[in-house]
Coordinates of C-alpha atoms in Angstrom, one line a residue:
Chain H
X1374 CA -16.3 36.4 -150.0
X1375 CA -12.4 35.9 -149.1
X1376 CA -11.3 32.4 -147.8
X1377 CA -7.6 31.6 -146.7
X1378 CA -6.5 28.1 -146.5
X1379 CA -3.4 26.9 -144.7
X1380 CA -3.4 22.9 -145.1
X1381 CA -0.5 22.4 -142.9
X1382 CA -1.8 22.0 -139.0
X1383 CA 1.8 21.3 -137.9
X1384 CA 5.4 21.2 -139.0
X1385 CA 8.7 20.3 -137.7
X1386 CA 12.0 21.9 -139.1
X1387 CA 15.5 21.4 -137.9
X1388 CA 17.1 24.4 -136.7
X1389 CA 19.1 26.3 -139.2
X1390 CA 17.2 24.9 -142.2
X1391 CA 14.7 26.8 -144.3
X1392 CA 11.0 25.9 -144.1
X1393 CA 7.9 26.9 -146.2
X1394 CA 4.5 27.3 -144.7
X1395 CA 1.8 27.0 -147.4
X1396 CA -1.1 29.5 -147.8
X1397 CA -3.6 29.4 -150.7
X1398 CA -6.3 32.0 -151.0
X1399 CA -9.6 32.4 -152.8
X1400 CA -11.2 35.7 -153.8
X1401 CA -12.7 37.5 -156.8
X1402 CA -11.2 40.8 -156.1
X1403 CA -8.3 42.0 -158.4
X1404 CA -6.6 44.0 -155.5
X1405 CA -5.9 42.6 -152.1
X1406 CA -3.4 42.4 -149.7
X1407 CA -1.7 39.3 -147.9
X1408 CA -0.1 39.3 -144.4
X1409 CA 1.6 36.5 -142.4
X1410 CA 1.5 36.9 -138.4
X1411 CA 3.3 34.7 -136.2
X1412 CA 1.8 33.9 -132.7
X1413 CA 4.0 32.4 -129.9
X1414 CA 2.8 30.7 -127.0
X1415 CA 2.4 33.9 -125.0
X1416 CA -0.6 34.8 -127.2
X1417 CA 0.3 38.0 -129.1
X1418 CA 0.2 38.5 -132.8
X1419 CA 3.3 39.4 -134.6
X1420 CA 3.0 41.0 -137.9
X1421 CA 5.8 39.5 -140.2
X1422 CA 5.4 40.3 -143.7
X1423 CA 2.9 42.0 -146.2
X1424 CA 2.6 41.4 -150.0
X1425 CA 0.1 43.6 -152.1
X1426 CA -1.5 42.0 -155.1
X1427 CA 0.1 44.3 -157.6
X1428 CA 3.3 44.2 -156.2
X1429 CA 5.7 42.5 -158.6
X1430 CA 8.4 41.7 -156.5
X1431 CA 8.0 39.1 -153.5
X1432 CA 8.2 40.8 -150.3
X1433 CA 11.0 40.0 -147.9
X1434 CA 11.9 40.9 -144.3
X1435 CA 15.1 39.8 -142.8
X1436 CA 14.6 35.7 -142.7
X1437 CA 11.0 36.0 -143.9
X1438 CA 10.2 36.1 -147.5
X1439 CA 7.0 35.6 -149.2
X1440 CA 6.5 33.3 -152.4
X1441 CA 3.8 34.9 -154.1
X1442 CA 2.4 33.0 -157.0
X1443 CA -0.6 35.2 -158.3
X1444 CA -2.2 32.6 -160.8
X1445 CA -1.9 29.7 -158.4
X1446 CA -3.5 32.1 -155.6
X1447 CA -0.7 31.1 -153.2
X1448 CA 1.2 33.2 -150.6
X1449 CA 3.8 30.7 -149.1
X1450 CA 6.1 32.0 -146.2
X1451 CA 9.4 31.0 -146.4
X1452 CA 11.6 31.1 -143.0
X1453 CA 15.3 30.8 -143.6
X1454 CA 17.9 29.3 -141.1
X1455 CA 15.4 28.3 -138.8
X1456 CA 15.9 29.5 -135.0
X1457 CA 14.5 27.6 -131.8
X1458 CA 12.6 31.0 -131.2
X1459 CA 10.7 30.5 -134.5
X1460 CA 8.4 27.8 -132.9
X1461 CA 5.2 29.4 -132.9
X1462 CA 1.7 29.4 -134.8
X1463 CA 1.8 31.0 -138.0
X1464 CA -1.1 32.7 -139.4
X1465 CA -1.9 33.8 -143.2
X1466 CA -4.5 36.4 -143.6
X1467 CA -6.0 38.6 -146.4
X1468 CA -7.5 42.0 -146.7
X1469 CA -9.9 43.1 -149.3
X1470 CA -9.5 46.2 -151.6
X1471 CA -8.9 49.0 -149.6
X1472 CA -11.9 51.0 -149.0
X1473 CA -13.3 53.4 -146.0
X1474 CA -15.9 50.3 -145.2
X1475 CA -13.7 48.1 -143.4
X1476 CA -10.3 46.4 -144.4
X1477 CA -11.0 43.9 -142.0
X1478 CA -8.7 40.8 -142.3
X1479 CA -9.7 37.0 -142.9
X1480 CA -7.5 34.5 -141.1
X1481 CA -6.5 31.0 -142.2
X1482 CA -6.5 28.3 -139.6
X1483 CA -2.8 28.5 -138.7
X1484 CA 0.3 26.0 -139.1
X1485 CA 2.0 25.2 -136.0
X1486 CA 5.7 25.4 -136.5
X1487 CA 8.3 23.4 -134.1
X1488 CA 12.0 24.0 -134.6
X1489 CA 14.1 20.9 -133.3
X1490 CA 17.6 21.6 -132.0
Chain J
X1286 CA 8.8 52.4 -132.0
X1287 CA 5.3 53.0 -130.9
X1288 CA 3.0 49.8 -130.3
X1289 CA -0.7 49.2 -129.8
X1290 CA -1.4 48.4 -126.0
X1291 CA -4.3 46.6 -124.5
X1292 CA -5.6 46.4 -120.7
X1293 CA -6.1 44.4 -119.0
X1294 CA -3.9 41.4 -120.0
X1295 CA -6.4 39.0 -118.4
X1296 CA -9.7 39.4 -117.3
X1297 CA -11.9 36.8 -115.3
X1298 CA -15.7 37.6 -115.1
X1299 CA -18.9 35.9 -114.1
X1300 CA -21.4 35.2 -116.6
X1301 CA -23.8 37.9 -117.0
X1302 CA -21.4 40.4 -116.0
X1303 CA -20.3 43.6 -118.3
X1304 CA -16.9 43.7 -119.3
X1305 CA -14.7 46.5 -120.9
X1306 CA -11.6 45.8 -122.8
X1307 CA -9.4 48.8 -123.3
X1308 CA -7.0 49.4 -126.4
X1309 CA -4.7 52.4 -126.9
X1310 CA -3.5 52.2 -130.7
X1311 CA -0.8 54.2 -132.2
X1312 CA -1.5 57.8 -132.4
X1313 CA -1.5 58.1 -136.2
X1314 CA -3.6 55.2 -136.9
X1315 CA -7.2 56.1 -138.7
X1316 CA -8.8 52.6 -138.7
X1317 CA -9.4 50.3 -135.6
X1318 CA -10.4 46.8 -135.2
X1319 CA -11.5 44.3 -132.7
X1320 CA -10.8 40.6 -133.4
X1321 CA -11.4 37.6 -131.1
X1322 CA -9.6 34.3 -131.1
X1323 CA -11.3 31.3 -129.3
X1324 CA -8.7 29.3 -127.7
X1325 CA -7.2 26.7 -130.4
X1326 CA -9.4 28.4 -133.3
X1327 CA -8.7 31.1 -135.9
X1328 CA -8.7 34.9 -135.5
X1329 CA -12.1 36.1 -136.2
X1330 CA -13.0 39.7 -137.4
X1331 CA -15.6 41.6 -134.8
X1332 CA -15.8 45.1 -135.8
X1333 CA -13.8 48.0 -137.6
X1334 CA -14.2 51.6 -136.7
X1335 CA -13.4 54.6 -138.6
X1336 CA -14.0 58.5 -138.3
X1337 CA -15.9 57.6 -135.1
X1338 CA -18.3 55.3 -136.3
X1339 CA -18.7 51.5 -137.1
X1340 CA -17.7 50.9 -140.7
X1341 CA -18.1 47.4 -140.6
X1342 CA -19.0 44.4 -138.0
X1343 CA -19.3 40.6 -138.3
X1344 CA -22.3 38.3 -137.6
X1345 CA -20.4 37.7 -134.2
X1346 CA -20.8 41.4 -133.2
X1347 CA -24.7 41.4 -132.0
X1348 CA -26.6 43.6 -129.5
X1349 CA -24.2 42.6 -126.9
X1350 CA -21.1 43.9 -128.0
X1351 CA -20.3 47.7 -128.6
X1352 CA -17.3 50.2 -129.4
X1353 CA -16.5 53.3 -128.4
X1354 CA -13.5 55.8 -128.9
X1355 CA -14.7 58.4 -125.9
X1356 CA -11.7 60.2 -125.6
X1357 CA -9.9 60.3 -129.1
X1358 CA -7.2 57.8 -127.8
X1359 CA -8.6 54.7 -126.0
X1360 CA -10.7 52.5 -128.1
X1361 CA -13.0 50.1 -126.0
X1362 CA -15.1 46.9 -126.7
X1363 CA -17.9 46.6 -124.3
X1364 CA -19.7 43.1 -123.8
X1365 CA -22.9 43.8 -121.8
X1366 CA -23.8 40.4 -120.5
X1367 CA -20.9 38.0 -121.0
X1368 CA -21.8 34.3 -122.0
X1369 CA -19.5 31.4 -121.4
X1370 CA -18.6 31.3 -125.3
X1371 CA -17.3 34.8 -125.0
X1372 CA -14.2 33.5 -123.5
X1373 CA -11.3 34.0 -126.0
X1374 CA -8.3 36.1 -126.6
X1375 CA -9.5 39.6 -127.8
X1376 CA -7.1 41.6 -129.9
X1377 CA -7.3 45.1 -131.1
X1378 CA -5.6 46.1 -134.2
X1379 CA -5.0 49.5 -136.0
X1380 CA -3.7 50.9 -139.3
X1381 CA -3.3 53.8 -141.4
X1382 CA -3.4 52.3 -144.9
X1383 CA -4.0 49.0 -146.1
X1384 CA -0.5 47.7 -145.6
X1385 CA -1.1 48.2 -142.1
X1386 CA -2.2 45.5 -139.7
X1387 CA -0.8 46.0 -136.2
X1388 CA -2.1 44.1 -133.5
X1389 CA -2.0 44.6 -129.7
X1390 CA -0.8 42.1 -127.2
X1391 CA -4.7 41.1 -126.3
X1392 CA -6.9 40.4 -123.4
X1393 CA -7.6 36.9 -122.3
X1394 CA -11.3 37.1 -121.3
X1395 CA -12.3 34.1 -119.1
X1396 CA -16.1 33.8 -118.4
X1397 CA -16.9 31.6 -115.6

């Protein structure tokens, strides 16, 4: 079974500063995928970034980067130059090895990020 | 850029009534999913659908739930007899490969 843990229920960051949102996972699979989603107050789930377990380089997407440390089973999200619009809930999620049977995501409990002007 | 769409955005229903939540996935998606999120809680997997059949379902997805892709485009989730605890945000998601995880905007279901 897979498990995702996000230990920070809420965080504050000053506008224009960088922030790291923690995510640790537990799995016995060698192949898996890690995702980060943003959920603003309007409720939709916005895909931010993906990291495959065999990817050697950390994933980056604009101001988002994923600090992947496989040995520590952590996949922290780094947001650089925070903006007021980054205030939202952030969810880390994991997908098991790719197969035709499911590929469903297991989510962590989320971190509420609040950006201060 | 194509997006997953869901209708309605908000559904209010009385306990015991049937509801159908609709999703239009992106046309090249092969795998389809329903998730739900009870207010203030984590997102939970309900069911995955591939090749016109359920490929996996969670323990939440009991006999009150069913899914269909009747016309090759719409992907529906039916709850036969709603309960108060079914009140949640329901998300449809789709993908082609393991790297995909695109969610629709969600349908907020309120059971009174």
